[in-house]
Short mmCIF file of C-alpha atoms in Angstrom, two decimals:
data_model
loop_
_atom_site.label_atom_id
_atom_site.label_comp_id
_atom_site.label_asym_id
_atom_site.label_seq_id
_atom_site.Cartn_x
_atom_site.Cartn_y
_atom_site.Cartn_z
CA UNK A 14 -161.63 -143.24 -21.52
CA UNK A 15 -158.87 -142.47 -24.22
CA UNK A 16 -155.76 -141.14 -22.94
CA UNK A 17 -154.32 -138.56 -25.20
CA UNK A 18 -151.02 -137.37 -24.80
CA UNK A 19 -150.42 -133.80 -26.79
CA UNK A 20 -149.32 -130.01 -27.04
CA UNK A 21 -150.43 -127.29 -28.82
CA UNK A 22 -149.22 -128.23 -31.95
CA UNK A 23 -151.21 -129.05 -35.55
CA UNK A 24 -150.40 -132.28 -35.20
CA UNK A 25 -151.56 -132.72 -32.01
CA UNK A 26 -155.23 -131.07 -32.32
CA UNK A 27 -155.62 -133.25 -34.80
CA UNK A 28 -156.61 -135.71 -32.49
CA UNK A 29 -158.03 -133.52 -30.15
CA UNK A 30 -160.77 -132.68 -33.28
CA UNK A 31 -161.02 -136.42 -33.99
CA UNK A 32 -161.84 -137.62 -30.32
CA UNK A 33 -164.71 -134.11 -30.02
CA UNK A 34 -165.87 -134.81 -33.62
CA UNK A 35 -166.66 -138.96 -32.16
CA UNK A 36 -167.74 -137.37 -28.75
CA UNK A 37 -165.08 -140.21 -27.47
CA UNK A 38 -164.59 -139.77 -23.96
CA UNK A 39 -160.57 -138.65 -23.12
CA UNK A 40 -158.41 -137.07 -20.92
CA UNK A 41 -155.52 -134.58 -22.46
CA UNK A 42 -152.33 -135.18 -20.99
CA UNK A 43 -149.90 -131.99 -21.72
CA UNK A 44 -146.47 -133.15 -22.69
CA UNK A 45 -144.51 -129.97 -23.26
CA UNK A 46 -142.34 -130.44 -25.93
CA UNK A 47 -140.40 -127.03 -24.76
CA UNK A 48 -139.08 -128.74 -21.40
CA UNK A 49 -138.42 -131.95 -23.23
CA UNK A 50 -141.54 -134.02 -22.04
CA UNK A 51 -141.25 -136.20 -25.08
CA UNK A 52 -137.77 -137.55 -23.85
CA UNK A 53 -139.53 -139.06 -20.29
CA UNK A 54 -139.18 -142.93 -20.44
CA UNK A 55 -142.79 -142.96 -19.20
CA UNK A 56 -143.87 -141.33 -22.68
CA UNK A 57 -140.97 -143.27 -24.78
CA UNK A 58 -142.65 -146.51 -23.27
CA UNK A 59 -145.86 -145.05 -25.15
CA UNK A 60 -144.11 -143.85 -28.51
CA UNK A 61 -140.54 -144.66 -29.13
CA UNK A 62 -140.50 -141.42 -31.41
CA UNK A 63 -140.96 -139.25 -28.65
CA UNK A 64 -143.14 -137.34 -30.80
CA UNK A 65 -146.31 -136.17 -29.99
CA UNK A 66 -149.23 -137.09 -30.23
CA UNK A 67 -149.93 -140.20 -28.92
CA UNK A 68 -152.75 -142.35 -27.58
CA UNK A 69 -153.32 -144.82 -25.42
CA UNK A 70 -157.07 -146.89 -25.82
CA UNK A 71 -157.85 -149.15 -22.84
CA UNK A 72 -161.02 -150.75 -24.89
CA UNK A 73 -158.91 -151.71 -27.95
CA UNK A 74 -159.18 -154.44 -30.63
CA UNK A 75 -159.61 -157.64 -28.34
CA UNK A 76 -160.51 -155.92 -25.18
CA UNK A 77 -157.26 -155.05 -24.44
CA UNK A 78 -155.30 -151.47 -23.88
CA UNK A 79 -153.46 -150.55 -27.25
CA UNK A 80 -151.36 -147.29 -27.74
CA UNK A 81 -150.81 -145.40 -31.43
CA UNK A 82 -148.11 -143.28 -31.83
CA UNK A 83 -148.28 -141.02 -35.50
CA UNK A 84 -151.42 -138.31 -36.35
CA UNK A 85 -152.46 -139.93 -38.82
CA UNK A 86 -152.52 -143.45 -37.64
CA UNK A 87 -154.13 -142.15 -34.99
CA UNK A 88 -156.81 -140.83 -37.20
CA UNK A 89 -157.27 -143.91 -38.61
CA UNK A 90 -157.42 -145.80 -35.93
CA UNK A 91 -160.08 -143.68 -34.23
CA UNK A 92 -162.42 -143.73 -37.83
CA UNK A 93 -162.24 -147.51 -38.10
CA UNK A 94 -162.53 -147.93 -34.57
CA UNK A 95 -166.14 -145.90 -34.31
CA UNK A 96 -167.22 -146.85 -38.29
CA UNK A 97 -166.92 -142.74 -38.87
CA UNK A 98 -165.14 -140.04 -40.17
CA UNK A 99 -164.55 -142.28 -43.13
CA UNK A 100 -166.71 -142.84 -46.48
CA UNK A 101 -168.15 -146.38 -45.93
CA UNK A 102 -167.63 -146.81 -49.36
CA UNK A 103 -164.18 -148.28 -51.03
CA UNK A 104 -163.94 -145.45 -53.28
CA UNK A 105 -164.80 -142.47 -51.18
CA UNK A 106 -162.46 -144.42 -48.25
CA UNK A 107 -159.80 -144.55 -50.71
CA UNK A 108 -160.19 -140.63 -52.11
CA UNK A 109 -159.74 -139.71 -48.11
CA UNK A 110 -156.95 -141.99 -47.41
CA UNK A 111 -155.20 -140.26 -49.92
CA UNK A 112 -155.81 -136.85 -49.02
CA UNK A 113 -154.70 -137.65 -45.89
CA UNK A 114 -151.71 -139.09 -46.70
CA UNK A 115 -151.26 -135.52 -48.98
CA UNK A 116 -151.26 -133.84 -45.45
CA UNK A 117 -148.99 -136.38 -44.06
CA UNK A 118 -146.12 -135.97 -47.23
CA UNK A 119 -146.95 -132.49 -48.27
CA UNK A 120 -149.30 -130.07 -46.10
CA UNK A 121 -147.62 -130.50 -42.73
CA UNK A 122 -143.72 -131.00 -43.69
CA UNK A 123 -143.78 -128.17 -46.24
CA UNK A 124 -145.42 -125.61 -43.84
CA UNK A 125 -143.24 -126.78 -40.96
CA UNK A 126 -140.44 -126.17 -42.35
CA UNK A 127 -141.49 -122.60 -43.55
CA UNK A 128 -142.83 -121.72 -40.23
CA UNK A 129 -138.84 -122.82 -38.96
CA UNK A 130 -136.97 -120.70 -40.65
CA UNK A 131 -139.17 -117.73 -41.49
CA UNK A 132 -140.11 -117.42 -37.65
CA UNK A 133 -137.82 -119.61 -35.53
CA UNK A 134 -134.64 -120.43 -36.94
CA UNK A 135 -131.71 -117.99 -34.85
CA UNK A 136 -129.89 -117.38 -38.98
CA UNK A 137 -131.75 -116.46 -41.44
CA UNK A 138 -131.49 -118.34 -44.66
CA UNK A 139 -133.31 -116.81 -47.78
CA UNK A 140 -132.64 -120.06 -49.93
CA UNK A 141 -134.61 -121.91 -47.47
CA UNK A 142 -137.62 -119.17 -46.65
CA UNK A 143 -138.20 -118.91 -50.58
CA UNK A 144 -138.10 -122.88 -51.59
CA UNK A 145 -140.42 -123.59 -48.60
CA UNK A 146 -142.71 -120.74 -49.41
CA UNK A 147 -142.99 -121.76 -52.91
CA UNK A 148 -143.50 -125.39 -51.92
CA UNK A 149 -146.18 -123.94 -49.60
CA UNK A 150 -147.97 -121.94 -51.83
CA UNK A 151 -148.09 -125.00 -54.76
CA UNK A 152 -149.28 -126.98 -51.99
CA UNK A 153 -152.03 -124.44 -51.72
CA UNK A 154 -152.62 -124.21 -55.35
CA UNK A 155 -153.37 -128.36 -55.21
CA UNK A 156 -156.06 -128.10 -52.67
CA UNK A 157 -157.61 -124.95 -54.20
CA UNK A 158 -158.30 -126.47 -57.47
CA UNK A 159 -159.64 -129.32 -55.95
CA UNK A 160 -161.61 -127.66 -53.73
CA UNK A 161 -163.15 -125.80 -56.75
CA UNK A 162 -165.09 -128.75 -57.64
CA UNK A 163 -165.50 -130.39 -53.53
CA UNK A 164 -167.17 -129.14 -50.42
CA UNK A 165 -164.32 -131.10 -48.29
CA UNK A 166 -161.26 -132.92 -49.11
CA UNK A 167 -163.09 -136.55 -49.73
CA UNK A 168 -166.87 -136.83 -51.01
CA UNK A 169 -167.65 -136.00 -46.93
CA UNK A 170 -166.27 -134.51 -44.23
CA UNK A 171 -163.38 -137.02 -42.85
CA UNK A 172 -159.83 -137.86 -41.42
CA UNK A 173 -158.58 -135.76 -44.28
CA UNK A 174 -160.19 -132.48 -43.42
CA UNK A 175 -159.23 -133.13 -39.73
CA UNK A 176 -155.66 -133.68 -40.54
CA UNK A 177 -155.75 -130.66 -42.69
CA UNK A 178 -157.48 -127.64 -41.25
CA UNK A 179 -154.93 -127.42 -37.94
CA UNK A 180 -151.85 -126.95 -39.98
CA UNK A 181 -153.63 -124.44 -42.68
CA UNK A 182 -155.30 -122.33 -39.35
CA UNK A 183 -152.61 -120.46 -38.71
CA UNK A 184 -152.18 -119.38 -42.15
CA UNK A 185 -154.15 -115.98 -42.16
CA UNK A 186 -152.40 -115.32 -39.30
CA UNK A 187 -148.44 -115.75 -40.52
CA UNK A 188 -148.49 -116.06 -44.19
CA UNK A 189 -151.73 -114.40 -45.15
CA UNK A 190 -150.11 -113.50 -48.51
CA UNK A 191 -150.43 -117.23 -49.70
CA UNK A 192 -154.00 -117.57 -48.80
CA UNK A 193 -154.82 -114.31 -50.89
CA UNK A 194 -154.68 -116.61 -54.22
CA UNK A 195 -156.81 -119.44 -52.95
CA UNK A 196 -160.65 -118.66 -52.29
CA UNK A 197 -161.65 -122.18 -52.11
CA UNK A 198 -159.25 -123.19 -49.41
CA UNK A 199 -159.82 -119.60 -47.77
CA UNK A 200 -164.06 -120.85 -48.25
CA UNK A 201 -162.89 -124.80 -46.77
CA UNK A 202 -161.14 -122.90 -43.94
CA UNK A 203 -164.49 -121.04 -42.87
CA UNK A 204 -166.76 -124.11 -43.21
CA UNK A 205 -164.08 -126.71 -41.11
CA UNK A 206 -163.38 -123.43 -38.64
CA UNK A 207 -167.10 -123.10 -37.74
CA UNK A 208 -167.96 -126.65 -36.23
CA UNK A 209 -168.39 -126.77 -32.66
CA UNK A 210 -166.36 -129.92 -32.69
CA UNK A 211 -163.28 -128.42 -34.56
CA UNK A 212 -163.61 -125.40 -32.29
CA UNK A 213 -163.27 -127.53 -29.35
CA UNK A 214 -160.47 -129.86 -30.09
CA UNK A 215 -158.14 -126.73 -31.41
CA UNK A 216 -158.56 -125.42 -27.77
CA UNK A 217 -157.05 -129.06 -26.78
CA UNK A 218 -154.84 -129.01 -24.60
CA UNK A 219 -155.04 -125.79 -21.71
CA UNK A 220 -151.81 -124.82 -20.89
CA UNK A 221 -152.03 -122.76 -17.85
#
């Protein structure tokens, strides 16, 4: 069994989806990045980012326990590990490599950074809300057009979509004015949205 060490962040149901999309057994492990979790030596011994998410694989290359610190090498790790959630073929591996790593430069930094200081910075800095929100919507404008012409981000559903749909989720619900534009990623978000398996991992992990 995987151990998976997360909050309720984008990054961190990432995995979550990954592990219920490979019906991997795991256990969720909360570390709450609001009391300062990630600073325990226990979880720096796992990843000396103190970031989450983080895994830990008991069954790992060689038969021994490995840990991965870093979404998307996480991701990764977890398609090459089960032979899925990656195009078998060099091309179509290559087309979702890169996608991902457009989630991993782009998708996730840009919208972070408007989410902090359009909802949760204490001084509010107009420079900042209107670069990142222009970032964010050109960002949006990329994967519309080339969602135009694909039903997911590589030639099948992948790492790439996975990375992807938890950080553009919570778009309709903050900054529905930059989804108005884009009907193919406001299409992509309906089709990831409605598997069980995505549905699942986004509920990953219960805070109580």
């Amino acid at each position: 069994m995987i151990d998976l060490y997360t909050f309720t962040t984008p990054n961190g149901r990432k995995v979550s989806i990954a592990l219920e999309e490979l019906g991997l057994p795991y256990k969720a492990h909360v570390v709450d990045i609001t009391k300062g979790d990630q600073f325990k030596p226990e979880f720096l011994a796992i990843n000396p980012n103190n970031k989450i998410p983080a895994i830990v694989d008991p069954a790992g290359p060689g038969g021994k326990p490995l840990s991965v610190f870093e979404s998307g090498a996480i991701l990764l790790y977890l398609a090459e590990k089960t032979g899925k959630l990656l195009p078998a073929d060099p091309r179509g591996r290559t087309e979702a490599v890169q996608w991902l790593m457009f989630q991993m430069s782009a998708v996730g930094p840009m919208l972070g950074q408007l989410g902090h200081f359009k909802r949760f910075a204490k001084e509010q800095i107009p420079y900042a809300i209107e670069r990142y929100t222009q970032e964010s919507a050109r960002i949006l404008g990329v994967l519309d057009k080339h969602l135009a012409q694909h039903e997911f981000l590589a030639p099948e559903y992948s790492v790439a979509d996975i990375a992807t749909y938890p950080w553009l989720a919570g778009v309709p619900q903050f900054y529905p004015e930059l989804l108005s534009p884009v009907a193919n990623v406001r299409r992509w978000l309906d089709t990831v949205g409605a598997r069980p398996a995505v549905q699942r991992g986004m509920k990953v992990p219960e805070i109580k």
